[in-house]
Coordinates of C-alpha atoms in Angstrom, one line a residue:
X1211 CA -91.2 -11.5 -56.8
X1212 CA -91.2 -15.3 -56.7
X1213 CA -88.0 -17.1 -55.9
X1214 CA -86.4 -18.6 -59.1
X1215 CA -84.9 -22.0 -58.6
X1216 CA -81.7 -22.4 -60.6
X1217 CA -80.9 -25.5 -62.5
X1218 CA -77.2 -25.7 -62.7
X1219 CA -75.1 -27.9 -60.4
X1220 CA -73.1 -26.8 -57.4
X1221 CA -69.9 -28.4 -56.3
X1222 CA -70.2 -29.6 -52.7
X1223 CA -66.9 -27.9 -51.9
X1224 CA -68.7 -24.6 -51.8
X1225 CA -71.0 -25.8 -49.0
X1226 CA -67.9 -26.9 -47.1
X1227 CA -66.6 -23.3 -47.0
X1228 CA -69.3 -22.6 -44.3
X1229 CA -67.9 -23.2 -40.7
X1230 CA -70.7 -25.6 -40.0
X1231 CA -69.5 -28.1 -42.6
X1232 CA -65.7 -27.5 -42.6
X1233 CA -64.9 -30.9 -41.0
X1234 CA -67.2 -33.0 -43.2
X1235 CA -65.9 -35.6 -45.7
X1236 CA -66.6 -35.2 -49.4
X1237 CA -69.0 -38.2 -49.5
X1238 CA -71.0 -37.1 -46.4
X1239 CA -71.2 -33.6 -47.7
X1240 CA -72.3 -34.7 -51.1
X1241 CA -75.2 -36.7 -49.6
X1242 CA -76.3 -33.7 -47.6
X1243 CA -76.0 -31.4 -50.6
X1244 CA -78.2 -33.6 -52.7
X1245 CA -81.2 -32.4 -50.7
X1246 CA -80.3 -28.7 -50.9
X1247 CA -80.8 -26.4 -53.9
X1248 CA -79.8 -23.0 -55.1
X1249 CA -82.3 -20.1 -55.4
X1250 CA -81.9 -16.7 -57.0
X1251 CA -83.1 -13.4 -55.6
X1252 CA -83.4 -10.1 -57.4
X1253 CA -82.1 -6.9 -55.9
X1254 CA -84.4 -5.6 -53.1
X1255 CA -86.1 -9.0 -52.9
X1256 CA -86.6 -10.6 -49.5
X1257 CA -85.2 -14.0 -48.7
X1258 CA -87.6 -14.0 -45.8
X1259 CA -89.4 -11.4 -43.6
X1260 CA -89.8 -11.0 -39.9
X1261 CA -92.6 -13.1 -38.3
X1262 CA -92.8 -15.5 -41.3
X1263 CA -92.7 -19.2 -40.4
X1264 CA -89.1 -20.3 -40.5
X1265 CA -88.7 -23.0 -43.1
X1266 CA -85.0 -22.8 -44.1
X1267 CA -81.7 -21.0 -43.9
X1268 CA -79.5 -19.8 -46.7
X1269 CA -75.8 -19.7 -47.4
X1270 CA -74.9 -16.8 -49.7
X1271 CA -72.8 -17.8 -52.8
X1272 CA -72.9 -14.6 -54.8
X1273 CA -74.4 -11.2 -54.0
X1274 CA -75.1 -9.6 -50.7
X1275 CA -77.8 -9.9 -48.0
X1276 CA -78.6 -7.5 -45.2
X1277 CA -80.3 -8.6 -42.0
X1278 CA -82.4 -5.8 -40.7
X1279 CA -85.5 -4.9 -38.7
X1280 CA -87.9 -2.1 -38.8
X1281 CA -88.6 0.1 -35.7
X1282 CA -92.0 1.3 -34.5
X1283 CA -91.2 4.6 -36.3
X1284 CA -90.6 2.8 -39.6
X1285 CA -86.8 3.3 -39.5
X1286 CA -84.8 0.4 -40.9
X1287 CA -81.9 -0.8 -38.7
X1288 CA -79.2 -2.8 -40.3
X1289 CA -78.0 -5.6 -38.1
X1290 CA -75.6 -7.7 -40.2
X1291 CA -74.3 -7.9 -43.8
X1292 CA -73.6 -11.2 -45.4
X1293 CA -71.7 -11.9 -48.6
X1294 CA -70.1 -15.1 -50.1
X1295 CA -70.1 -17.9 -47.5
X1296 CA -72.2 -16.1 -45.0
X1297 CA -75.4 -17.7 -43.6
X1298 CA -78.8 -16.1 -42.9
X1299 CA -81.6 -17.6 -40.9
X1300 CA -79.5 -20.4 -39.3
X1301 CA -80.2 -19.2 -35.7
X1302 CA -83.9 -18.8 -36.4
X1303 CA -84.1 -22.4 -37.8
X1304 CA -82.8 -23.7 -34.4
X1305 CA -85.3 -21.6 -32.5
X1306 CA -88.0 -23.4 -34.5
X1307 CA -90.5 -20.6 -34.5
X1308 CA -90.5 -17.6 -36.9
X1309 CA -87.8 -15.4 -38.4
X1310 CA -86.9 -12.6 -36.0
X1311 CA -85.5 -10.2 -38.7
X1312 CA -85.8 -9.4 -42.4
X1313 CA -83.3 -10.7 -44.9
X1314 CA -83.0 -8.4 -47.9
X1315 CA -80.9 -9.0 -51.1
X1316 CA -79.0 -5.8 -51.7
X1317 CA -78.1 -6.9 -55.2
X1318 CA -78.8 -9.9 -57.4
X1319 CA -78.0 -12.8 -55.1
X1320 CA -77.6 -16.6 -55.4
X1321 CA -77.9 -18.7 -52.2
X1322 CA -78.0 -22.3 -51.2
X1323 CA -81.2 -23.1 -49.4
X1324 CA -81.1 -25.6 -46.5
X1325 CA -84.6 -26.6 -45.3
X1326 CA -85.4 -26.9 -41.6
X1327 CA -86.6 -30.5 -41.9
X1328 CA -83.4 -31.5 -43.7
X1329 CA -81.2 -29.7 -41.3
X1330 CA -82.9 -31.2 -38.2
X1331 CA -82.5 -34.7 -39.5
X1332 CA -78.8 -34.2 -39.9
X1333 CA -78.4 -32.5 -36.5
X1334 CA -79.9 -35.6 -34.9
X1335 CA -77.5 -37.9 -36.6
X1336 CA -74.3 -35.8 -36.7
X1337 CA -73.0 -34.5 -33.4
X1338 CA -70.1 -32.6 -35.1
X1339 CA -72.6 -30.5 -37.0
X1340 CA -74.4 -29.6 -33.7
X1341 CA -71.1 -28.7 -32.0
X1342 CA -70.1 -26.5 -35.0
X1343 CA -73.4 -24.7 -34.9
X1344 CA -73.1 -24.0 -31.2
X1345 CA -69.6 -22.7 -31.6
X1346 CA -70.7 -20.4 -34.5
X1347 CA -73.7 -19.0 -32.6
X1348 CA -71.5 -18.4 -29.5
X1349 CA -69.1 -16.4 -31.7
X1350 CA -71.9 -14.4 -33.3
X1351 CA -73.2 -13.5 -29.8
X1352 CA -69.7 -12.3 -28.8
X1353 CA -69.5 -10.2 -32.0
X1354 CA -72.9 -8.7 -31.4
X1355 CA -72.1 -7.8 -27.8
X1356 CA -68.9 -6.1 -29.0
X1357 CA -71.0 -4.2 -31.7
X1358 CA -73.5 -3.0 -29.0
X1359 CA -70.7 -1.8 -26.7
X1360 CA -69.0 0.0 -29.6
X1361 CA -72.3 1.8 -30.6
X1362 CA -72.7 3.1 -27.0
X1363 CA -69.1 4.1 -26.2
X1364 CA -67.7 5.4 -29.5
X1365 CA -68.6 8.6 -31.3
X1366 CA -70.2 8.5 -34.8
X1367 CA -67.0 10.0 -36.3
X1368 CA -64.8 7.3 -34.7
X1369 CA -67.1 4.6 -36.0
X1370 CA -66.8 5.9 -39.5
X1371 CA -63.0 6.2 -39.2
X1372 CA -62.7 2.6 -37.9
X1373 CA -64.9 1.4 -40.7
X1374 CA -62.7 3.1 -43.3
X1375 CA -59.4 2.0 -41.8
X1376 CA -60.5 -1.6 -41.5
X1377 CA -61.0 -1.6 -45.3
X1378 CA -57.7 -0.1 -46.4
X1379 CA -56.0 -2.7 -48.6
X1380 CA -52.5 -3.9 -47.7
X1381 CA -50.7 -2.0 -50.5
X1382 CA -49.1 1.3 -51.2
X1383 CA -52.0 3.3 -52.3
X1384 CA -54.8 3.7 -49.7
X1385 CA -57.8 3.4 -51.9
X1386 CA -61.1 1.9 -50.6
X1387 CA -64.0 0.7 -52.7
X1388 CA -67.2 0.8 -50.7
X1389 CA -69.1 -2.4 -51.3
X1390 CA -72.5 -1.1 -50.7
X1391 CA -74.5 2.2 -50.7
X1392 CA -73.7 4.9 -48.2
X1393 CA -77.2 4.6 -46.7
X1394 CA -76.6 0.9 -46.0
X1395 CA -73.2 1.7 -44.4
X1396 CA -74.7 4.4 -42.3
X1397 CA -77.4 2.0 -41.0
X1398 CA -74.7 -0.6 -40.1
X1399 CA -72.9 2.0 -38.1
X1400 CA -76.2 3.1 -36.4
X1401 CA -76.1 6.5 -38.1
X1402 CA -78.6 8.3 -40.2
X1403 CA -77.6 8.9 -43.8
X1404 CA -77.5 12.6 -43.1
X1405 CA -75.1 12.2 -40.2
X1406 CA -72.9 9.8 -42.1
X1407 CA -72.6 12.4 -45.0
X1408 CA -71.8 15.2 -42.5
X1409 CA -69.0 13.1 -41.0
X1410 CA -67.6 12.3 -44.5
X1411 CA -67.7 15.9 -45.5
X1412 CA -65.9 16.8 -42.2
X1413 CA -63.1 14.3 -43.0
X1414 CA -62.9 15.7 -46.5
X1415 CA -62.7 19.3 -45.3
X1416 CA -59.8 18.3 -43.0
X1417 CA -58.1 16.7 -46.0
X1418 CA -58.0 13.3 -44.5
X1419 CA -59.9 11.7 -47.4
X1420 CA -61.3 12.2 -50.9
X1421 CA -64.6 10.7 -51.9
X1422 CA -65.8 10.0 -55.5
X1423 CA -68.9 7.9 -55.7
X1424 CA -68.1 4.7 -53.8
X1425 CA -64.3 5.3 -54.0
X1426 CA -62.5 6.7 -50.9
X1427 CA -58.9 7.7 -51.1
X1428 CA -57.1 8.2 -47.7
X1429 CA -54.8 11.2 -48.1
X1430 CA -53.6 11.5 -44.5
X1431 CA -53.8 8.2 -42.6
X1432 CA -51.9 9.5 -39.6
X1433 CA -54.2 12.5 -39.3
X1434 CA -57.3 10.3 -39.8
X1435 CA -56.2 7.9 -37.0
X1436 CA -55.4 10.8 -34.7
X1437 CA -58.7 12.7 -35.3
X1438 CA -60.7 12.7 -32.0
X1439 CA -63.8 14.7 -32.8

């Protein structure tokens, strides 16, 4: 499906929410923004695909985007999940070659498109932008290393428990709304959908949680935290 350019105006303050631009002044940010534009993507539409020439990166305004890659056995591995304020393709733009992963819209998504040519010009003239980008990429590398270590040292059950506990809201009732499908969550935890379902059923059987659709109610938080299977 072709990308649909949207015609309404964006306040530059939204761009400033991204770490790369947080220290920019309003006038400078406005000039940069004038050469960017919003694009809309339908659910299951690719922002870009692996091995395509890298021409731009995107900052998500609304919706959700999954960065993923396909194995030689045609399994899809979820790498990262981006929602409002998250960027996709920024590292690939700096590498200057091709996109290294696929970026898939998981739901109707609007993103701000920043072309490589435009970005390179501003990098050359704005050292603060370059420093911010290096800092962000370094942070992403640390997060990725931590994710890899977790995947190799923590059981599937513990990964699911950590995922649920991290999303418990800070209020009396312990109700969690899953923001994406169980298949996507399973992929992000390096689990098959079947394995993920078995773990949820085990936690339900032990009366730690109740699950209805995308809603999870934690019935026994202490028991859940102490479960070591």
